[in-house]
Amino acid sequence: MTSRILFILEGKKPDNSYARLLQEKMAENVVIQQYHTDIYALYSELKKDEYFDTVSMIAERDASFEYDESDFSQIYLFFDLDAQHDGYEAEALDKFRELLAFFDNETDKGKLLISYPMVEAFDYFSPNFLPNTSENKLQVFLYQHGDEKFKTKVTRFRKKNQSAGNLSLKVDYFVLINFALLDEEDIFNQIIDGTTMLERQIQEVASKKRVYIVSGYAQFIVGYFGSKYFDDILKKYDYQKMIVDVKEAN
């Protein structure tokens, strides 16, 4: 039987292009399926019946999706914080806690990977954000909710930063962000998990209605390729001497 991985996306054009980029880099057969509603609707349906699986739910909604649960070894769900139009309110954030607890296993219901504030975070990148030999700073950015729309900000940013398309450096950057956002009491030298990341973001939302710009796709890459991949990136940038420089996105 062919081993397949299922990517479930929100159904937006940028999301699809990022997923296809990953699809080209992976040995396994990746099936990309768009889910044209927010993830909480999927969760609500699955929660009604503990024996109903994610793949069957997708197939029930889309007749062209001709797969069953046995066709996939892993399931990943890529969604945005902004998928909830009230994503910065306490009630919506509590929902994401539920979602991460429910979608916590790629070999069962699926593993949820959240982009903050949205999938376009993957394009808010410049090689200048990475630590270098002269100034060992990692630049980490915050997006202020209620500011200029994030999509607009990213579009304008990309016009000024044509080199933002370097996939390898981009992954390095978002992996380093995941590491940089670990609290001191967390185990040193590990990738931040989805729940810890959410709680870290909630601290910023509660105080200033803002979030760290973080890509769910980078979280997937590290989880997929494993801890050695993560460790190699940390060593490459001499993480023990790395200075984290946090600033507002402009």
CSV table of C-alpha atoms in Angstrom, one decimal:
chain,number,residue,atom,x,y,z
A,1,MET,CA,0.0,0.0,0.0
A,2,THR,CA,1.3,3.4,-0.9
A,3,SER,CA,2.0,5.6,2.1
A,4,ARG,CA,0.3,9.0,1.8
A,5,ILE,CA,0.3,12.2,3.8
A,6,LEU,CA,-2.8,14.3,3.8
A,7,PHE,CA,-2.5,18.1,4.0
A,8,ILE,CA,-5.8,19.8,5.0
A,9,LEU,CA,-5.8,23.5,4.2
A,10,GLU,CA,-8.2,26.4,4.7
A,11,GLY,CA,-8.6,26.8,0.9
A,12,LYS,CA,-6.8,30.0,0.3
A,13,LYS,CA,-4.5,30.5,-2.7
A,14,PRO,CA,-1.3,31.3,-0.8
A,15,ASP,CA,-1.8,28.3,1.5
A,16,ASN,CA,-2.1,26.0,-1.6
A,17,SER,CA,1.1,27.3,-3.1
A,18,TYR,CA,3.1,26.8,0.1
A,19,ALA,CA,1.8,23.3,0.5
A,20,ARG,CA,2.7,22.4,-3.1
A,21,LEU,CA,6.2,23.7,-2.5
A,22,LEU,CA,6.6,21.3,0.4
A,23,GLN,CA,4.9,18.5,-1.7
A,24,GLU,CA,7.7,18.8,-4.2
A,25,LYS,CA,10.4,18.3,-1.5
A,26,MET,CA,8.9,15.2,0.1
A,27,ALA,CA,9.4,11.6,-0.9
A,28,GLU,CA,5.9,10.5,0.2
A,29,ASN,CA,2.8,10.9,-1.8
A,30,VAL,CA,1.2,14.1,-0.5
A,31,VAL,CA,-2.5,14.8,-1.1
A,32,ILE,CA,-3.6,18.4,-0.7
A,33,GLN,CA,-7.2,19.0,0.3
A,34,GLN,CA,-8.8,22.3,0.8
A,35,TYR,CA,-11.4,22.7,3.5
A,36,HIS,CA,-13.6,25.7,2.8
A,37,THR,CA,-14.6,26.6,6.3
A,38,ASP,CA,-13.0,27.2,9.6
A,39,ILE,CA,-11.4,24.3,11.5
A,40,TYR,CA,-13.8,24.6,14.4
A,41,ALA,CA,-16.6,23.4,12.2
A,42,LEU,CA,-14.6,20.2,11.4
A,43,TYR,CA,-13.8,19.8,15.1
A,44,SER,CA,-17.4,20.1,16.1
A,45,GLU,CA,-18.5,17.4,13.7
A,46,LEU,CA,-15.8,15.0,14.7
A,47,LYS,CA,-16.4,15.6,18.4
A,48,LYS,CA,-20.0,14.4,18.0
A,49,ASP,CA,-18.9,10.8,17.1
A,50,GLU,CA,-15.6,9.5,18.5
A,51,TYR,CA,-15.5,6.8,15.8
A,52,PHE,CA,-15.8,9.2,12.9
A,53,ASP,CA,-12.4,9.9,11.4
A,54,THR,CA,-11.1,13.0,9.7
A,55,VAL,CA,-10.7,11.5,6.3
A,56,SER,CA,-14.3,10.2,6.2
A,57,MET,CA,-15.5,13.7,7.2
A,58,ILE,CA,-13.7,15.3,4.3
A,59,ALA,CA,-15.0,12.6,1.9
A,60,GLU,CA,-18.6,13.2,3.1
A,61,ARG,CA,-18.3,16.9,2.3
A,62,ASP,CA,-16.4,16.5,-1.0
A,63,ALA,CA,-17.5,13.8,-3.4
A,64,SER,CA,-14.3,14.3,-5.5
A,65,PHE,CA,-12.2,13.2,-2.5
A,66,GLU,CA,-12.0,9.5,-3.2
A,67,TYR,CA,-10.0,8.3,-0.2
A,68,ASP,CA,-10.6,6.5,3.1
A,69,GLU,CA,-8.8,6.5,6.4
A,70,SER,CA,-6.6,3.5,5.4
A,71,ASP,CA,-5.1,5.6,2.5
A,72,PHE,CA,-3.1,7.9,4.8
A,73,SER,CA,-0.4,7.3,7.4
A,74,GLN,CA,-0.3,11.0,8.5
A,75,ILE,CA,-2.7,14.0,8.5
A,76,TYR,CA,-1.7,17.6,9.0
A,77,LEU,CA,-4.1,20.5,9.3
A,78,PHE,CA,-2.8,24.0,8.4
A,79,PHE,CA,-4.9,26.8,9.7
A,80,ASP,CA,-4.6,30.5,10.8
A,81,LEU,CA,-5.2,32.3,14.0
A,82,ASP,CA,-7.2,34.7,11.9
A,83,ALA,CA,-9.3,31.9,10.6
A,84,GLN,CA,-11.6,32.9,13.4
A,85,HIS,CA,-12.7,36.5,12.6
A,86,ASP,CA,-12.7,37.1,16.4
A,87,GLY,CA,-9.4,35.3,16.8
A,88,TYR,CA,-8.0,37.8,19.2
A,89,GLU,CA,-10.8,37.5,21.7
A,90,ALA,CA,-10.5,35.2,24.8
A,91,GLU,CA,-13.3,32.9,23.7
A,92,ALA,CA,-11.6,32.3,20.3
A,93,LEU,CA,-8.3,31.6,21.9
A,94,ASP,CA,-9.9,29.1,24.2
A,95,LYS,CA,-11.3,27.3,21.1
A,96,PHE,CA,-7.7,27.0,19.8
A,97,ARG,CA,-6.7,25.4,23.1
A,98,GLU,CA,-9.4,22.8,22.5
A,99,LEU,CA,-8.4,22.3,18.8
A,100,LEU,CA,-4.7,21.8,19.6
A,101,ALA,CA,-5.7,19.2,22.3
A,102,PHE,CA,-8.0,17.4,19.9
A,103,PHE,CA,-5.8,17.5,16.8
A,104,ASP,CA,-2.6,16.5,18.5
A,105,ASN,CA,-1.6,13.3,16.6
A,106,GLU,CA,-0.8,13.1,12.9
A,107,THR,CA,-1.5,9.4,12.9
A,108,ASP,CA,-5.0,9.8,14.4
A,109,LYS,CA,-7.4,12.7,13.9
A,110,GLY,CA,-4.5,14.8,12.6
A,111,LYS,CA,-2.0,17.3,13.8
A,112,LEU,CA,-3.0,21.0,13.8
A,113,LEU,CA,-0.3,23.6,12.8
A,114,ILE,CA,-1.3,27.2,13.3
A,115,SER,CA,0.2,30.2,11.5
A,116,TYR,CA,0.2,33.5,13.3
A,117,PRO,CA,-1.5,35.7,12.3
A,118,MET,CA,-2.1,33.9,9.0
A,119,VAL,CA,-0.4,31.7,6.4
A,120,GLU,CA,1.3,34.7,4.7
A,121,ALA,CA,3.6,34.7,7.7
A,122,PHE,CA,5.8,32.4,5.7
A,123,ASP,CA,6.6,35.3,3.3
A,124,TYR,CA,7.5,37.8,6.0
A,125,PHE,CA,11.1,37.0,5.7
A,126,SER,CA,14.4,38.6,4.7
A,127,PRO,CA,17.9,37.0,5.0
A,128,ASN,CA,18.8,40.1,7.0
A,129,PHE,CA,16.5,38.8,9.8
A,130,LEU,CA,19.0,35.9,10.4
A,131,PRO,CA,22.0,36.0,12.8
A,132,ASN,CA,25.3,36.7,11.0
A,133,THR,CA,28.9,36.7,12.0
A,134,SER,CA,29.2,40.5,12.5
A,135,GLU,CA,25.9,40.9,14.5
A,136,ASN,CA,24.6,37.7,16.0
A,137,LYS,CA,20.9,38.9,16.2
A,138,LEU,CA,17.8,37.0,15.3
A,139,GLN,CA,15.1,39.6,14.4
A,140,VAL,CA,11.7,38.5,15.6
A,141,PHE,CA,8.6,40.4,14.6
A,142,LEU,CA,5.2,41.1,16.2
A,143,TYR,CA,2.0,42.0,14.2
A,144,GLN,CA,-0.3,44.4,15.9
A,145,HIS,CA,-4.0,43.5,15.5
A,146,GLY,CA,-6.0,46.4,14.1
A,147,ASP,CA,-2.9,47.7,12.3
A,148,GLU,CA,-2.6,47.5,8.5
A,149,LYS,CA,-4.1,44.2,7.2
A,150,PHE,CA,-1.4,41.6,7.4
A,151,LYS,CA,-1.8,40.5,3.8
A,152,THR,CA,-1.2,44.1,2.6
A,153,LYS,CA,1.8,44.4,4.9
A,154,VAL,CA,3.3,41.2,3.5
A,155,THR,CA,2.7,42.2,-0.1
A,156,ARG,CA,4.4,45.6,0.4
A,157,PHE,CA,7.2,43.9,2.3
A,158,ARG,CA,7.9,41.3,-0.5
A,159,LYS,CA,8.2,44.1,-3.1
A,160,LYS,CA,11.1,45.5,-1.1
A,161,ASN,CA,12.6,42.1,-0.4
A,162,GLN,CA,12.9,40.1,-3.5
A,163,SER,CA,15.3,37.5,-1.9
A,164,ALA,CA,12.5,36.4,0.5
A,165,GLY,CA,11.9,33.4,-1.7
A,166,ASN,CA,14.9,31.4,-0.5
A,167,LEU,CA,13.2,28.4,1.0
A,168,SER,CA,16.1,27.0,2.9
A,169,LEU,CA,16.9,30.3,4.6
A,170,LYS,CA,13.3,30.9,5.3
A,171,VAL,CA,12.9,27.6,7.0
A,172,ASP,CA,16.0,28.3,9.1
A,173,TYR,CA,14.5,31.6,10.2
A,174,PHE,CA,11.2,30.2,11.3
A,175,VAL,CA,12.8,27.3,13.1
A,176,LEU,CA,15.0,29.7,15.0
A,177,ILE,CA,11.9,31.7,16.0
A,178,ASN,CA,10.3,28.6,17.4
A,179,PHE,CA,13.4,28.1,19.5
A,180,ALA,CA,13.7,31.7,20.5
A,181,LEU,CA,10.1,31.8,21.9
A,182,LEU,CA,10.7,28.9,24.3
A,183,ASP,CA,10.4,30.1,27.9
A,184,GLU,CA,13.5,29.7,30.2
A,185,GLU,CA,11.8,26.9,32.1
A,186,ASP,CA,11.2,24.9,29.0
A,187,ILE,CA,13.7,22.1,28.2
A,188,PHE,CA,16.7,23.7,26.4
A,189,ASN,CA,17.3,22.8,22.8
A,190,GLN,CA,13.9,21.7,21.7
A,191,ILE,CA,11.3,22.8,19.2
A,192,ILE,CA,8.3,24.6,20.7
A,193,ASP,CA,5.1,22.6,20.5
A,194,GLY,CA,1.8,24.0,19.3
A,195,THR,CA,0.2,24.4,22.7
A,196,THR,CA,3.2,26.1,24.2
A,197,MET,CA,3.3,28.4,21.2
A,198,LEU,CA,-0.3,29.3,21.6
A,199,GLU,CA,0.2,30.1,25.3
A,200,ARG,CA,3.2,32.3,24.4
A,201,GLN,CA,1.0,34.1,21.8
A,202,ILE,CA,-1.9,34.5,24.3
A,203,GLN,CA,0.4,36.5,26.6
A,204,GLU,CA,0.9,39.0,23.8
A,205,VAL,CA,-2.7,39.0,22.7
A,206,ALA,CA,-3.9,39.6,26.3
A,207,SER,CA,-1.6,42.5,26.9
A,208,LYS,CA,-1.3,44.3,23.6
A,209,LYS,CA,-3.5,42.5,21.0
A,210,ARG,CA,-0.5,41.4,19.0
A,211,VAL,CA,1.2,38.1,18.0
A,212,TYR,CA,4.6,36.9,17.0
A,213,ILE,CA,4.7,36.3,13.3
A,214,VAL,CA,5.2,32.5,13.1
A,215,SER,CA,4.7,30.0,10.2
A,216,GLY,CA,2.9,26.7,10.7
A,217,TYR,CA,4.8,25.3,7.7
A,218,ALA,CA,8.1,25.6,9.5
A,219,GLN,CA,6.7,23.7,12.5
A,220,PHE,CA,5.7,21.0,10.1
A,221,ILE,CA,9.1,20.8,8.5
A,222,VAL,CA,10.9,20.3,11.8
A,223,GLY,CA,8.4,17.8,13.0
A,224,TYR,CA,8.7,15.9,9.7
A,225,PHE,CA,12.4,15.8,9.4
A,226,GLY,CA,13.1,15.3,13.1
A,227,SER,CA,15.2,16.7,16.0
A,228,LYS,CA,18.5,16.3,14.2
A,229,TYR,CA,17.3,18.7,11.5
A,230,PHE,CA,16.4,21.2,14.2
A,231,ASP,CA,19.7,20.7,16.0
A,232,ASP,CA,21.7,21.2,12.9
A,233,ILE,CA,20.0,24.6,12.3
A,234,LEU,CA,20.6,25.7,15.8
A,235,LYS,CA,24.3,24.8,15.6
A,236,LYS,CA,24.6,26.5,12.2
A,237,TYR,CA,23.7,29.9,13.7
A,238,ASP,CA,25.6,29.4,17.0
A,239,TYR,CA,22.3,29.6,19.0
A,240,GLN,CA,24.1,29.7,22.4
A,241,LYS,CA,25.4,33.2,21.6
A,242,MET,CA,22.3,34.3,19.6
A,243,ILE,CA,20.6,37.6,20.6
A,244,VAL,CA,16.9,37.8,20.1
A,245,ASP,CA,15.8,41.3,18.8
A,246,VAL,CA,12.0,41.7,19.0
A,247,LYS,CA,10.3,44.5,17.1
A,248,GLU,CA,7.1,45.5,15.5
A,249,ALA,CA,6.5,44.5,11.9
A,250,ASN,CA,6.5,47.5,9.5
